[in-house]
Amino acid sequence: MSDSHKAYIAMIASSAIVGLSFMFVTIALEVVSPLDLLLYRFVFAVLFGSVPVIIGVVRVRMTMKAVIDMLPLATLYPLLFFTFQTFGLQWGTSSEAGIILATVPIFTALWSWLYLKESLTKLQLAGIIMSLAGVLWILINQTNHVTFSVLGISLLLGSTLSISWYNVLARKLSARYSFYTMVYIMSWFGLLVFAVMSVVSRVIRGQSLD
């Protein structure tokens, strides 16, 4: 199997997992607050992600320079992406999230063209225009639906823009750091930031920190 085929399989699997996560997040938001849910997600991410590091299966370059290099990336993902996504799903629906997420390749291609100076073929440009037209058509037809929320759509669009810009920046950093190093540092970043945000939110609302 070629590397390109593996990449396509990985992208399909990733899309399936993300799509299912929309449904699970929507269900979870019925019993916990958005910030608490974000904290729980990254507690488990760090716990499970630390196992291969502790037993020595993988090595992580968690240096100060690496952490500083990752800050812009970690701000986009996980901070902005998951914050927009989780709060967006509080007012939007899983189907709307899936539709909007479908525009990630479109924005990634546009950011790559603007930032990385990658060329776009006429076929790619035509695909981008058709995809945008399709998404807009679906969203316009959703306006008559009782659950349609401008705020939810806006937040979900924010998550899409965040992850597409992350995809572009990650390509440069991936030349200097391993995949696991990047994921591990970003997971710790998400855990620490969402822990602070969750505690502050609970204090403001007068809730227990248990």
Short mmCIF file of C-alpha atoms in Angstrom, two decimals, residues 50-209:
data_model
loop_
_atom_site.label_atom_id
_atom_site.label_comp_id
_atom_site.label_asym_id
_atom_site.label_seq_id
_atom_site.Cartn_x
_atom_site.Cartn_y
_atom_site.Cartn_z
CA SER A 50 1.21 9.36 28.43
CA VAL A 51 1.14 5.56 28.52
CA PRO A 52 3.38 5.00 25.44
CA VAL A 53 5.74 7.71 26.72
CA ILE A 54 6.02 6.21 30.19
CA ILE A 55 6.65 2.65 28.98
CA GLY A 56 9.19 3.91 26.45
CA VAL A 57 7.39 2.98 23.24
CA VAL A 58 7.69 6.54 21.91
CA ARG A 59 10.00 9.44 22.70
CA VAL A 60 8.76 13.00 23.08
CA ARG A 61 10.89 16.16 22.71
CA MET A 62 9.04 18.19 25.32
CA THR A 63 11.59 21.02 25.53
CA MET A 64 10.89 24.68 26.22
CA LYS A 65 11.69 25.53 22.59
CA ALA A 66 9.25 22.87 21.39
CA VAL A 67 6.52 24.20 23.69
CA ILE A 68 7.07 27.78 22.47
CA ASP A 69 7.07 26.63 18.84
CA MET A 70 3.77 24.80 19.43
CA LEU A 71 1.93 27.71 21.09
CA PRO A 72 0.47 29.23 17.89
CA LEU A 73 -0.51 25.75 16.72
CA ALA A 74 -2.00 24.76 20.08
CA THR A 75 -3.99 28.00 20.21
CA LEU A 76 -5.73 27.00 16.99
CA TYR A 77 -5.99 23.34 17.95
CA PRO A 78 -7.06 22.34 20.52
CA LEU A 79 -8.00 25.67 22.16
CA LEU A 80 -10.03 27.51 19.52
CA PHE A 81 -11.18 24.47 17.56
CA PHE A 82 -12.63 22.56 20.52
CA THR A 83 -14.00 25.67 22.23
CA PHE A 84 -15.87 26.78 19.11
CA GLN A 85 -16.98 23.23 18.37
CA THR A 86 -18.29 22.42 21.84
CA PHE A 87 -20.12 25.70 22.36
CA GLY A 88 -21.36 25.55 18.75
CA LEU A 89 -22.90 22.13 19.37
CA GLN A 90 -24.67 23.58 22.40
CA TRP A 91 -26.74 25.76 20.05
CA GLY A 92 -26.30 23.93 16.75
CA THR A 93 -26.89 20.33 15.70
CA SER A 94 -24.63 17.42 14.79
CA SER A 95 -25.82 17.49 11.18
CA GLU A 96 -25.03 21.21 10.87
CA ALA A 97 -21.59 20.58 12.36
CA GLY A 98 -20.94 17.80 9.84
CA ILE A 99 -21.99 20.01 6.93
CA ILE A 100 -19.78 22.89 8.04
CA LEU A 101 -16.83 20.59 8.79
CA ALA A 102 -17.01 19.45 5.16
CA THR A 103 -15.58 22.86 4.22
CA VAL A 104 -12.27 22.19 6.03
CA PRO A 105 -10.48 20.96 2.87
CA ILE A 106 -11.74 24.05 1.05
CA PHE A 107 -10.33 26.50 3.56
CA THR A 108 -7.15 24.45 3.95
CA ALA A 109 -6.56 24.71 0.20
CA LEU A 110 -7.18 28.45 0.27
CA TRP A 111 -4.87 29.03 3.27
CA SER A 112 -2.19 26.89 1.60
CA TRP A 113 -2.50 29.00 -1.54
CA LEU A 114 -2.23 32.26 0.42
CA TYR A 115 0.35 31.25 3.05
CA LEU A 116 2.40 28.42 1.54
CA LYS A 117 2.08 29.76 -2.02
CA GLU A 118 0.85 26.38 -3.24
CA SER A 119 -0.77 26.53 -6.66
CA LEU A 120 -4.41 25.61 -7.26
CA THR A 121 -5.37 23.80 -10.43
CA LYS A 122 -8.49 24.73 -12.35
CA LEU A 123 -10.06 21.44 -11.27
CA GLN A 124 -9.34 22.19 -7.59
CA LEU A 125 -10.72 25.70 -7.95
CA ALA A 126 -13.87 24.35 -9.58
CA GLY A 127 -14.23 21.81 -6.76
CA ILE A 128 -13.88 24.55 -4.14
CA ILE A 129 -16.56 26.69 -5.79
CA MET A 130 -18.95 23.74 -6.13
CA SER A 131 -18.36 22.63 -2.55
CA LEU A 132 -18.97 26.12 -1.18
CA ALA A 133 -22.12 26.46 -3.27
CA GLY A 134 -23.39 23.11 -1.97
CA VAL A 135 -22.73 23.98 1.67
CA LEU A 136 -24.38 27.39 1.28
CA TRP A 137 -27.41 25.82 -0.39
CA ILE A 138 -27.83 23.32 2.45
CA LEU A 139 -27.42 25.99 5.15
CA ILE A 140 -29.87 28.37 3.44
CA ASN A 141 -32.44 25.59 3.32
CA GLN A 142 -31.80 24.95 7.01
CA THR A 143 -32.94 28.47 7.94
CA ASN A 144 -36.56 27.31 8.01
CA HIS A 145 -35.69 24.51 10.41
CA VAL A 146 -36.75 25.05 13.99
CA THR A 147 -33.29 24.25 15.40
CA PHE A 148 -31.38 26.64 13.16
CA SER A 149 -29.15 28.95 15.19
CA VAL A 150 -27.03 31.76 13.75
CA LEU A 151 -24.84 31.66 16.86
CA GLY A 152 -24.36 27.90 16.60
CA ILE A 153 -23.50 28.11 12.90
CA SER A 154 -21.05 30.98 13.54
CA LEU A 155 -19.25 29.07 16.29
CA LEU A 156 -19.05 25.91 14.20
CA LEU A 157 -17.67 27.94 11.32
CA GLY A 158 -15.07 29.32 13.73
CA SER A 159 -14.00 25.77 14.58
CA THR A 160 -13.70 24.97 10.88
CA LEU A 161 -11.53 28.01 10.19
CA SER A 162 -9.34 27.14 13.18
CA ILE A 163 -8.68 23.55 12.15
CA SER A 164 -8.06 24.48 8.50
CA TRP A 165 -5.46 27.08 9.50
CA TYR A 166 -3.96 24.54 11.90
CA ASN A 167 -3.59 22.08 9.01
CA VAL A 168 -1.48 24.63 7.16
CA LEU A 169 0.77 25.57 10.10
CA ALA A 170 1.21 21.94 11.16
CA ARG A 171 2.79 21.10 7.82
CA LYS A 172 5.77 23.36 8.57
CA LEU A 173 6.26 22.18 12.14
CA SER A 174 5.94 18.52 11.17
CA ALA A 175 9.29 18.86 9.41
CA ARG A 176 10.96 19.59 12.77
CA TYR A 177 8.93 17.59 15.27
CA SER A 178 7.45 14.11 15.32
CA PHE A 179 3.70 13.63 15.12
CA TYR A 180 3.55 12.29 18.68
CA THR A 181 5.56 15.18 20.09
CA MET A 182 3.15 17.67 18.53
CA VAL A 183 0.04 15.83 19.71
CA TYR A 184 1.41 15.27 23.22
CA ILE A 185 2.38 18.90 23.78
CA MET A 186 -0.94 20.13 22.42
CA SER A 187 -2.83 17.72 24.66
CA TRP A 188 -1.06 19.09 27.73
CA PHE A 189 -1.76 22.61 26.53
CA GLY A 190 -5.46 21.80 26.19
CA LEU A 191 -5.57 20.15 29.62
CA LEU A 192 -3.97 23.10 31.42
CA VAL A 193 -5.96 25.82 29.62
CA PHE A 194 -9.34 24.10 29.93
CA ALA A 195 -8.64 23.22 33.58
CA VAL A 196 -8.14 26.91 34.35
CA MET A 197 -11.19 27.91 32.31
CA SER A 198 -13.35 25.27 34.00
CA VAL A 199 -12.28 26.32 37.51
CA VAL A 200 -12.84 30.02 36.76
CA SER A 201 -16.26 29.24 35.29
CA ARG A 202 -17.28 27.24 38.36
CA VAL A 203 -16.10 29.99 40.71
CA ILE A 204 -18.03 32.64 38.77
CA ARG A 205 -21.18 30.51 38.86
CA GLY A 206 -20.67 29.69 42.54
CA GLN A 207 -20.39 25.95 41.91
CA SER A 208 -18.33 23.40 43.79
CA LEU A 209 -14.88 22.49 42.40
#
